[in-house]
């Protein structure tokens, strides 16, 4: 065997140097076909008027040049150091949305990567109609989102409580650009309106109907909602029967709520079920009640005759169920400033007089917590005329009739005295 053909083993020191040279030649160098550029965030989303930073970096054994390119980068601020470039947009505009390009050079090799910037507008400007729903009566549900962009990322859904409402028939949809109020110039944002037919059998006493509008931006989703209360109208009771009452389904959260969610998940507080109360003759009328012992403590509304007031005046009272809270009336037919009343801590009152001017929806709110309760009053509780006014009219009519009779008697007496002539003169 030829020993000269055998390889000569390298000393350990030489093996270590050779290994270091191999590592240095390959350390940090991008593999063939691999893009070493890294852009964060990978899915940038920013609301109109907000700020965002886009980072573009490159791992390279030597100093690498990294730079954001494009005409639109002049709208922001670009700061670059070896291996890193930062594009800062302090106040994003809708026109800034689109592809952003980052270019870098490493060991005489040029790399390029892009990222899609999404700039959205989705304010809490959701509108619904009608303002009220009555059990057993169908309606056309209308839900609108104002000043939104992009409009093709919107989806609409109706809920009752935390369950999506089924059985609605989609009618039509309107879309148009928003306009400047003064100049009429078209803006970059849009309004979207959708309509549905609500069957009468789906309108029952219970939780509110809530329209939820979601904007899906891929890896992020945002939503707003607006609710419509279901109000039960009262019927005319016999004096000896129990009186059915108006109910409300207001939950602990305000009618409008906004949620930011990860795609595939949604949030929203469930609405408690509605309930009703009855009363016997001679007591004040509770128009609302707490839904149940396990539900949030909602304020109650009572209607009772006003003490020491004539003309059939009534007192509408909203009473909180927790001490240390404050109650305020937030809605009434006409203007609240035209009503007399008093707000004192957990109790607020309004003075009502019979007549159609006071027919309609009343709503009070408790702070803290913004819990709301509503009731609807119509001619069954506030008739067009009251007993006091009728008595006054009867008294006025009686006085007028007495004056007419007195004038008639005086006239007849004068006629009779005139027919008899003057008394005979004394004979001389």
Tab-separated table of C-alpha atoms in Angstrom:
chain	number	residue	atom	x	y	z
A	1	UNK	CA	0.000	0.000	0.000
A	2	UNK	CA	1.335	3.434	-0.968
A	3	UNK	CA	1.540	5.544	2.175
A	4	UNK	CA	2.304	8.707	0.128
A	5	UNK	CA	-1.251	8.687	-1.260
A	6	UNK	CA	-2.808	9.010	2.178
A	7	UNK	CA	-4.052	12.548	3.083
A	8	UNK	CA	-1.962	14.428	5.564
A	9	UNK	CA	-4.106	15.392	8.581
A	10	UNK	CA	-4.267	19.115	9.269
A	11	UNK	CA	-3.348	20.369	12.676
A	12	UNK	CA	-6.285	21.488	14.867
A	13	UNK	CA	-5.227	25.113	14.604
A	14	UNK	CA	-5.428	25.017	10.802
A	15	UNK	CA	-8.839	23.308	10.887
A	16	UNK	CA	-10.190	26.060	13.139
A	17	UNK	CA	-8.917	28.803	10.797
A	18	UNK	CA	-10.450	27.064	7.784
A	19	UNK	CA	-13.818	26.780	9.567
A	20	UNK	CA	-13.768	30.467	10.472
A	21	UNK	CA	-13.082	31.428	6.854
A	22	UNK	CA	-16.016	29.358	5.650
A	23	UNK	CA	-18.341	30.873	8.224
A	24	UNK	CA	-17.209	34.422	7.400
A	25	UNK	CA	-17.844	33.924	3.710
A	26	UNK	CA	-21.374	32.661	4.320
A	27	UNK	CA	-22.370	34.626	7.465
A	28	UNK	CA	-25.242	37.015	6.781
A	29	UNK	CA	-25.160	36.426	3.078
A	30	UNK	CA	-28.606	35.800	1.634
A	31	UNK	CA	-29.226	32.440	0.085
A	32	UNK	CA	-29.887	32.186	-3.608
A	33	UNK	CA	-33.466	33.135	-4.396
A	34	UNK	CA	-34.132	34.479	-0.906
A	35	UNK	CA	-35.154	38.095	-0.293
A	36	UNK	CA	-33.383	39.289	2.852
A	37	UNK	CA	-35.461	42.474	3.192
A	38	UNK	CA	-37.830	42.587	6.171
A	39	UNK	CA	-40.672	45.119	6.383
A	40	UNK	CA	-42.610	45.658	9.600
A	41	UNK	CA	-45.491	45.758	10.142
A	42	UNK	CA	-46.211	43.216	7.446
A	43	UNK	CA	-49.853	44.383	7.106
A	44	UNK	CA	-49.834	48.111	7.932
A	45	UNK	CA	-53.233	49.651	8.696
A	46	UNK	CA	-53.826	53.216	9.875
A	47	UNK	CA	-56.924	55.382	10.159
A	48	UNK	CA	-57.109	58.651	8.275
A	49	UNK	CA	-55.416	61.337	10.338
A	50	UNK	CA	-53.393	58.818	12.366
A	51	UNK	CA	-49.655	58.138	12.320
A	52	UNK	CA	-47.641	55.043	11.398
A	53	UNK	CA	-43.996	53.935	10.992
A	54	UNK	CA	-42.820	51.459	8.355
A	55	UNK	CA	-39.446	49.783	9.017
A	56	UNK	CA	-37.369	48.185	6.240
A	57	UNK	CA	-34.220	46.333	7.310
A	58	UNK	CA	-31.586	44.075	5.727
A	59	UNK	CA	-29.167	41.590	7.291
A	60	UNK	CA	-25.846	41.759	5.419
A	61	UNK	CA	-22.190	40.993	6.408
A	62	UNK	CA	-21.165	44.353	5.039
A	63	UNK	CA	-22.771	47.751	5.254
A	64	UNK	CA	-25.945	47.685	3.198
A	65	UNK	CA	-27.897	50.609	1.793
A	66	UNK	CA	-31.613	50.484	2.518
A	67	UNK	CA	-33.999	53.142	1.245
A	68	UNK	CA	-37.756	53.679	0.801
A	69	UNK	CA	-38.405	54.806	-2.755
A	70	UNK	CA	-41.304	56.354	-4.612
A	71	UNK	CA	-42.851	59.746	-5.153
A	72	UNK	CA	-45.336	59.248	-2.313
A	73	UNK	CA	-42.548	58.999	0.270
A	74	UNK	CA	-42.215	62.785	0.048
A	75	UNK	CA	-45.541	62.963	1.928
A	76	UNK	CA	-43.826	61.366	4.934
A	77	UNK	CA	-40.380	61.398	6.504
A	78	UNK	CA	-37.649	58.889	5.561
A	79	UNK	CA	-34.747	58.235	7.913
A	80	UNK	CA	-32.038	55.772	6.840
A	81	UNK	CA	-28.930	54.267	8.413
A	82	UNK	CA	-26.854	51.318	7.169
A	83	UNK	CA	-29.130	48.298	7.153
A	84	UNK	CA	-32.330	50.171	8.135
A	85	UNK	CA	-34.749	52.694	6.627
A	86	UNK	CA	-37.788	54.110	8.465
A	87	UNK	CA	-40.740	55.737	6.695
A	88	UNK	CA	-42.787	57.833	9.143
A	89	UNK	CA	-46.204	59.170	8.148
A	90	UNK	CA	-47.319	61.606	10.887
A	91	UNK	CA	-50.805	62.310	9.506
A	92	UNK	CA	-52.063	59.687	7.097
A	93	UNK	CA	-54.406	60.702	4.289
A	94	UNK	CA	-56.623	58.408	2.258
A	95	UNK	CA	-54.606	59.274	-0.842
A	96	UNK	CA	-51.469	57.776	0.777
A	97	UNK	CA	-52.858	54.226	0.664
A	98	UNK	CA	-51.174	51.801	-1.729
A	99	UNK	CA	-47.901	49.977	-2.338
A	100	UNK	CA	-44.716	51.197	-0.634
A	101	UNK	CA	-41.376	50.097	-2.145
A	102	UNK	CA	-38.128	49.438	-0.264
A	103	UNK	CA	-34.847	48.884	-2.170
A	104	UNK	CA	-31.525	47.654	-0.739
A	105	UNK	CA	-28.095	46.586	-1.926
A	106	UNK	CA	-25.990	43.865	-0.299
A	107	UNK	CA	-22.647	42.689	-1.767
A	108	UNK	CA	-23.408	44.190	-5.166
A	109	UNK	CA	-26.815	42.529	-5.206
A	110	UNK	CA	-30.015	44.622	-5.269
A	111	UNK	CA	-33.153	43.520	-3.466
A	112	UNK	CA	-36.632	44.998	-3.522
A	113	UNK	CA	-39.801	44.405	-1.497
A	114	UNK	CA	-43.221	46.062	-1.267
A	115	UNK	CA	-45.914	46.401	1.352
A	116	UNK	CA	-49.549	47.470	0.970
A	117	UNK	CA	-50.533	50.351	3.231
A	118	UNK	CA	-54.242	50.579	4.101
A	119	UNK	CA	-55.621	53.959	5.168
A	120	UNK	CA	-59.258	53.777	6.279
A	121	UNK	CA	-62.023	56.105	7.462
A	122	UNK	CA	-64.714	54.585	9.676
A	123	UNK	CA	-66.131	57.067	12.210
A	124	UNK	CA	-68.985	56.206	14.563
A	125	UNK	CA	-71.625	57.629	12.233
A	126	UNK	CA	-74.043	54.745	11.866
A	127	UNK	CA	-77.709	55.761	11.471
A	128	UNK	CA	-80.804	53.557	11.663
A	129	UNK	CA	-84.537	53.974	11.143
A	130	UNK	CA	-87.304	53.810	12.198
A	131	UNK	CA	-86.644	55.262	15.645
A	132	UNK	CA	-89.052	52.788	17.301
A	133	UNK	CA	-90.567	49.399	16.569
A	134	UNK	CA	-94.014	48.269	17.765
A	135	UNK	CA	-94.705	44.557	18.381
A	136	UNK	CA	-96.820	43.007	15.658
A	137	UNK	CA	-96.083	45.756	13.134
A	138	UNK	CA	-93.712	45.189	10.210
A	139	UNK	CA	-91.289	47.888	9.088
A	140	UNK	CA	-88.546	48.758	6.624
A	141	UNK	CA	-85.197	48.671	8.415
A	142	UNK	CA	-82.655	51.211	7.176
A	143	UNK	CA	-78.997	51.241	8.212
A	144	UNK	CA	-76.463	53.793	6.945
A	145	UNK	CA	-72.741	54.310	7.441
A	146	UNK	CA	-71.396	57.806	6.766
A	147	UNK	CA	-67.931	59.114	5.833
A	148	UNK	CA	-66.377	55.687	5.223
A	149	UNK	CA	-63.501	54.511	3.041
A	150	UNK	CA	-62.922	52.028	1.507
A	151	UNK	CA	-66.646	51.382	1.080
A	152	UNK	CA	-66.174	47.936	-0.485
A	153	UNK	CA	-64.832	46.571	2.823
A	154	UNK	CA	-68.155	47.093	4.668
A	155	UNK	CA	-70.646	44.433	5.733
A	156	UNK	CA	-74.041	44.929	7.423
A	157	UNK	CA	-75.853	42.584	9.819
A	158	UNK	CA	-78.844	42.877	12.168
A	159	UNK	CA	-78.802	41.396	15.663
A	160	UNK	CA	-81.306	40.916	18.431
A	161	UNK	CA	-79.403	40.591	21.655
A	162	UNK	CA	-76.250	38.644	20.813
A	163	UNK	CA	-77.909	36.549	18.079
A	164	UNK	CA	-77.913	37.488	14.410
A	165	UNK	CA	-81.388	38.176	13.087
A	166	UNK	CA	-82.547	35.828	10.344
A	167	UNK	CA	-85.503	36.119	7.991
A	168	UNK	CA	-84.844	39.654	6.741
A	169	UNK	CA	-85.370	40.343	3.050
A	170	UNK	CA	-82.738	42.641	1.530
A	171	UNK	CA	-84.396	45.380	-0.533
A	172	UNK	CA	-81.849	47.751	-2.039
A	173	UNK	CA	-78.590	49.609	-1.466
A	174	UNK	CA	-77.465	53.190	-2.123
A	175	UNK	CA	-73.898	54.449	-2.435
A	176	UNK	CA	-72.450	57.887	-3.054
A	177	UNK	CA	-69.552	60.200	-2.219
A	178	UNK	CA	-69.873	62.605	0.664
A	179	UNK	CA	-69.920	66.276	-0.278
A	180	UNK	CA	-68.548	69.390	1.355
A	181	UNK	CA	-71.437	71.206	3.011
A	182	UNK	CA	-70.386	74.680	1.834
A	183	UNK	CA	-68.900	74.096	-1.621
A	184	UNK	CA	-70.612	70.835	-2.621
A	185	UNK	CA	-67.228	69.382	-3.602
A	186	UNK	CA	-67.012	65.582	-3.543
A	187	UNK	CA	-64.789	64.127	-0.809
A	188	UNK	CA	-62.756	60.915	-0.694
A	189	UNK	CA	-65.200	59.302	1.752
A	190	UNK	CA	-68.575	57.707	0.983
A	191	UNK	CA	-72.000	56.997	2.483
A	192	UNK	CA	-73.589	53.565	2.208
A	193	UNK	CA	-77.276	52.845	2.939
A	194	UNK	CA	-79.009	49.446	2.959
A	195	UNK	CA	-82.677	48.525	3.483
A	196	UNK	CA	-84.430	45.360	4.616
A	197	UNK	CA	-88.068	44.272	4.979
A	198	UNK	CA	-88.822	43.295	8.602
A	199	UNK	CA	-91.794	40.895	8.857
A	200	UNK	CA	-94.399	41.682	11.518
A	201	UNK	CA	-94.002	38.270	13.167
A	202	UNK	CA	-90.362	39.046	14.026
A	203	UNK	CA	-91.284	42.217	15.939
A	204	UNK	CA	-91.967	41.040	19.480
A	205	UNK	CA	-91.380	42.529	22.912
A	206	UNK	CA	-87.809	41.939	23.976
A	207	UNK	CA	-84.257	43.142	23.295
A	208	UNK	CA	-83.401	45.925	20.900
A	209	UNK	CA	-82.815	45.431	17.195
A	210	UNK	CA	-79.197	46.356	16.500
A	211	UNK	CA	-77.509	47.091	13.168
A	212	UNK	CA	-73.819	46.151	13.176
A	213	UNK	CA	-71.551	47.572	10.481
A	214	UNK	CA	-68.119	45.969	10.138
A	215	UNK	CA	-65.112	47.088	8.134
A	216	UNK	CA	-62.884	44.106	7.281
A	217	UNK	CA	-59.317	45.137	6.427
A	218	UNK	CA	-57.863	41.657	6.145
A	219	UNK	CA	-55.969	41.057	9.383
A	220	UNK	CA	-57.964	43.670	11.314
A	221	UNK	CA	-61.668	44.409	11.611
A	222	UNK	CA	-63.574	47.326	13.141
A	223	UNK	CA	-67.272	47.663	13.877
A	224	UNK	CA	-69.924	50.140	15.012
A	225	UNK	CA	-73.532	49.479	15.933
A	226	UNK	CA	-76.780	51.373	16.471
A	227	UNK	CA	-79.957	50.068	18.117
A	228	UNK	CA	-83.719	50.469	17.712
A	229	UNK	CA	-85.862	49.984	20.828
A	230	UNK	CA	-89.073	47.968	20.820
A	231	UNK	CA	-91.882	49.891	22.521
A	232	UNK	CA	-95.184	48.268	23.570
A	233	UNK	CA	-98.175	50.560	23.238
A	234	UNK	CA	-100.758	50.548	26.054
A	235	UNK	CA	-104.346	49.538	25.606
A	236	UNK	CA	-107.386	51.214	27.145
A	237	UNK	CA	-108.183	49.352	30.402
A	238	UNK	CA	-111.454	48.956	32.245
A	239	UNK	CA	-111.453	50.708	35.661
A	240	UNK	CA	-111.482	47.422	37.555
A	241	UNK	CA	-108.866	45.595	35.511
A	242	UNK	CA	-105.111	45.518	35.755
A	243	UNK	CA	-103.315	47.980	33.520
A	244	UNK	CA	-100.685	46.659	31.095
A	245	UNK	CA	-97.562	48.759	30.912
A	246	UNK	CA	-95.031	49.969	28.437
A	247	UNK	CA	-91.753	48.068	28.486
A	248	UNK	CA	-88.248	48.763	27.310
A	249	UNK	CA	-85.291	46.662	26.357
A	250	UNK	CA	-82.489	49.118	27.003
A	251	UNK	CA	-79.254	47.395	28.059
A	252	UNK	CA	-76.378	48.656	30.161
A	253	UNK	CA	-74.431	49.864	27.146
A	254	UNK	CA	-75.380	52.976	25.120
A	255	UNK	CA	-77.202	52.364	21.813
A	256	UNK	CA	-74.043	53.061	19.849
A	257	UNK	CA	-70.945	51.011	20.490
A	258	UNK	CA	-67.663	50.474	18.686
A	259	UNK	CA	-65.426	47.438	18.744
A	260	UNK	CA	-62.023	46.670	17.241
A	261	UNK	CA	-61.541	42.943	16.753
A	262	UNK	CA	-59.210	40.402	15.273
A	263	UNK	CA	-60.671	38.934	12.094
A	264	UNK	CA	-63.044	36.117	12.862
A	265	UNK	CA	-64.002	37.392	16.324
A	266	UNK	CA	-66.564	39.971	17.329
A	267	UNK	CA	-67.624	41.649	20.519
A	268	UNK	CA	-70.739	43.328	21.836
A	269	UNK	CA	-72.694	43.269	25.093
A	270	UNK	CA	-75.850	41.164	25.128
A	271	UNK	CA	-79.125	42.974	25.731
A	272	UNK	CA	-81.310	41.801	28.651
A	273	UNK	CA	-84.834	40.570	27.928
A	274	UNK	CA	-87.792	42.871	28.452
A	275	UNK	CA	-90.512	42.445	31.066
A	276	UNK	CA	-93.790	44.095	32.045
A	277	UNK	CA	-95.601	45.126	35.199
A	278	UNK	CA	-99.265	45.544	36.125
A	279	UNK	CA	-100.974	47.635	38.747
A	280	UNK	CA	-104.247	47.777	40.595
A	281	UNK	CA	-106.583	50.759	40.744
A	282	UNK	CA	-105.541	53.692	42.910
A	283	UNK	CA	-101.759	53.292	42.686
A	284	UNK	CA	-99.076	54.963	40.620
A	285	UNK	CA	-98.308	53.366	37.296
A	286	UNK	CA	-94.852	51.763	36.910
A	287	UNK	CA	-94.064	51.972	33.207
A	288	UNK	CA	-90.843	49.932	33.325
A	289	UNK	CA	-89.238	47.332	35.533
A	290	UNK	CA	-86.006	45.446	36.032
A	291	UNK	CA	-85.875	42.481	33.674
A	292	UNK	CA	-84.887	40.016	36.404
A	293	UNK	CA	-82.742	39.425	39.411
A	294	UNK	CA	-79.779	38.301	37.312
A	295	UNK	CA	-79.909	41.209	34.862
A	296	UNK	CA	-78.370	44.690	35.155
A	297	UNK	CA	-80.134	47.132	37.454
A	298	UNK	CA	-82.053	49.382	35.083
A	299	UNK	CA	-83.874	52.574	36.120
A	300	UNK	CA	-87.668	52.479	36.494
A	301	UNK	CA	-90.215	54.991	35.180
A	302	UNK	CA	-93.441	55.753	37.094
A	303	UNK	CA	-96.483	57.850	36.144
A	304	UNK	CA	-98.657	59.282	38.930
A	305	UNK	CA	-101.025	62.219	39.548
A	306	UNK	CA	-99.211	65.344	40.641
A	307	UNK	CA	-99.999	66.341	44.205
A	308	UNK	CA	-101.538	69.772	44.710
A	309	UNK	CA	-101.785	70.492	40.999
A	310	UNK	CA	-105.037	71.098	39.182
A	311	UNK	CA	-105.934	70.527	35.583
A	312	UNK	CA	-105.157	66.810	35.673
A	313	UNK	CA	-101.365	67.286	35.674
A	314	UNK	CA	-99.276	64.118	35.924
A	315	UNK	CA	-95.767	63.474	37.198
A	316	UNK	CA	-93.415	61.221	35.246
A	317	UNK	CA	-90.623	59.939	37.488
A	318	UNK	CA	-87.430	58.075	36.607
A	319	UNK	CA	-85.935	56.334	39.649
A	320	UNK	CA	-82.486	54.696	39.765
A	321	UNK	CA	-82.149	51.425	41.630
A	322	UNK	CA	-78.699	52.119	43.082
A	323	UNK	CA	-77.783	54.854	45.584
A	324	UNK	CA	-75.147	57.412	44.708
A	325	UNK	CA	-76.209	57.680	41.059
A	326	UNK	CA	-77.686	60.601	39.131
A	327	UNK	CA	-80.670	60.429	36.791
A	328	UNK	CA	-81.312	62.717	33.826
A	329	UNK	CA	-84.072	62.927	31.240
A	330	UNK	CA	-82.463	62.773	27.804
A	331	UNK	CA	-85.484	62.541	25.494
A	332	UNK	CA	-89.085	63.760	25.449
A	333	UNK	CA	-91.581	64.917	22.796
A	334	UNK	CA	-90.566	68.405	21.732
A	335	UNK	CA	-87.800	70.138	23.669
A	336	UNK	CA	-86.760	69.076	27.149
A	337	UNK	CA	-86.173	72.728	28.021
A	338	UNK	CA	-89.925	73.352	27.696
A	339	UNK	CA	-90.783	70.872	30.462
A	340	UNK	CA	-91.025	71.624	34.158
A	341	UNK	CA	-89.458	69.133	36.500
A	342	UNK	CA	-86.697	68.395	38.939
A	343	UNK	CA	-83.531	66.290	38.983
A	344	UNK	CA	-82.211	65.315	42.398
A	345	UNK	CA	-79.681	62.524	42.616
A	346	UNK	CA	-81.175	59.149	41.802
A	347	UNK	CA	-84.602	60.623	40.963
A	348	UNK	CA	-85.767	62.862	38.115
A	349	UNK	CA	-89.313	64.074	37.407
A	350	UNK	CA	-91.203	65.765	34.583
A	351	UNK	CA	-94.608	67.495	34.854
A	352	UNK	CA	-96.987	66.484	32.075
A	353	UNK	CA	-100.344	67.958	31.118
A	354	UNK	CA	-102.994	66.092	29.112
A	355	UNK	CA	-102.853	66.730	25.404
A	356	UNK	CA	-101.238	65.472	22.187
A	357	UNK	CA	-98.177	67.717	22.622
A	358	UNK	CA	-96.920	65.342	25.312
A	359	UNK	CA	-97.576	62.114	23.419
A	360	UNK	CA	-94.446	60.221	22.424
A	361	UNK	CA	-91.225	58.655	23.638
A	362	UNK	CA	-89.575	59.502	26.957
A	363	UNK	CA	-86.099	58.277	27.876
A	364	UNK	CA	-83.962	58.694	30.992
A	365	UNK	CA	-80.336	57.825	31.675
A	366	UNK	CA	-78.406	56.929	34.815
A	367	UNK	CA	-74.808	57.958	35.446
A	368	UNK	CA	-72.358	56.396	35.874
A	369	UNK	CA	-72.967	53.540	33.487
A	370	UNK	CA	-75.156	55.320	30.905
A	371	UNK	CA	-77.999	52.863	31.473
A	372	UNK	CA	-81.148	53.949	29.633
A	373	UNK	CA	-84.845	53.205	30.008
A	374	UNK	CA	-87.664	54.303	27.690
A	375	UNK	CA	-91.445	54.487	27.778
A	376	UNK	CA	-94.101	55.607	25.315
A	377	UNK	CA	-97.132	57.669	26.391
A	378	UNK	CA	-100.159	58.232	24.198
A	379	UNK	CA	-103.821	59.298	24.526
A	380	UNK	CA	-104.652	56.317	26.726
A	381	UNK	CA	-102.602	57.907	29.534
A	382	UNK	CA	-102.563	61.558	28.432
A	383	UNK	CA	-106.035	62.277	26.952
A	384	UNK	CA	-106.673	65.338	24.853
A	385	UNK	CA	-108.810	66.943	27.623
A	386	UNK	CA	-108.942	66.307	31.345
A	387	UNK	CA	-111.573	66.455	34.088
A	388	UNK	CA	-110.377	69.778	35.468
A	389	UNK	CA	-110.675	71.573	32.152
A	390	UNK	CA	-114.098	70.006	31.550
A	391	UNK	CA	-115.337	71.288	34.926
A	392	UNK	CA	-114.040	74.749	34.147
A	393	UNK	CA	-115.820	74.724	30.810
A	394	UNK	CA	-119.051	73.585	32.466
A	395	UNK	CA	-118.810	76.337	35.120
A	396	UNK	CA	-118.130	78.971	32.451
A	397	UNK	CA	-121.081	77.776	30.400
A	398	UNK	CA	-123.372	77.846	33.472
A	399	UNK	CA	-122.377	81.432	34.313
A	400	UNK	CA	-123.018	82.550	30.744
A	401	UNK	CA	-126.451	80.907	30.734
A	402	UNK	CA	-127.332	82.669	34.020
A	403	UNK	CA	-126.390	86.057	32.553
A	404	UNK	CA	-128.576	85.410	29.507
A	405	UNK	CA	-131.551	84.469	31.696
A	406	UNK	CA	-131.092	87.561	33.882
A	407	UNK	CA	-130.997	89.832	30.827
A	408	UNK	CA	-134.123	88.186	29.419
A	409	UNK	CA	-136.069	88.684	32.690
A	410	UNK	CA	-135.030	92.351	32.885
A	411	UNK	CA	-136.116	92.921	29.294
A	412	UNK	CA	-139.532	91.354	29.879
A	413	UNK	CA	-140.025	93.420	33.024
A	414	UNK	CA	-139.305	96.680	31.191
A	415	UNK	CA	-141.726	95.763	28.407
A	416	UNK	CA	-144.481	95.035	30.914
A	417	UNK	CA	-143.994	98.292	32.826
A	418	UNK	CA	-143.913	100.277	29.562
A	419	UNK	CA	-147.241	98.744	28.398
A	420	UNK	CA	-149.022	99.956	31.551
A	421	UNK	CA	-148.081	103.581	30.899
A	422	UNK	CA	-147.068	106.310	33.414
A	423	UNK	CA	-149.000	106.556	36.659
A	424	UNK	CA	-152.137	108.887	36.704
A	425	UNK	CA	-151.419	112.514	37.563
A	426	UNK	CA	-153.006	113.956	40.726
A	427	UNK	CA	-156.353	115.687	40.150
A	428	UNK	CA	-156.382	119.497	40.841
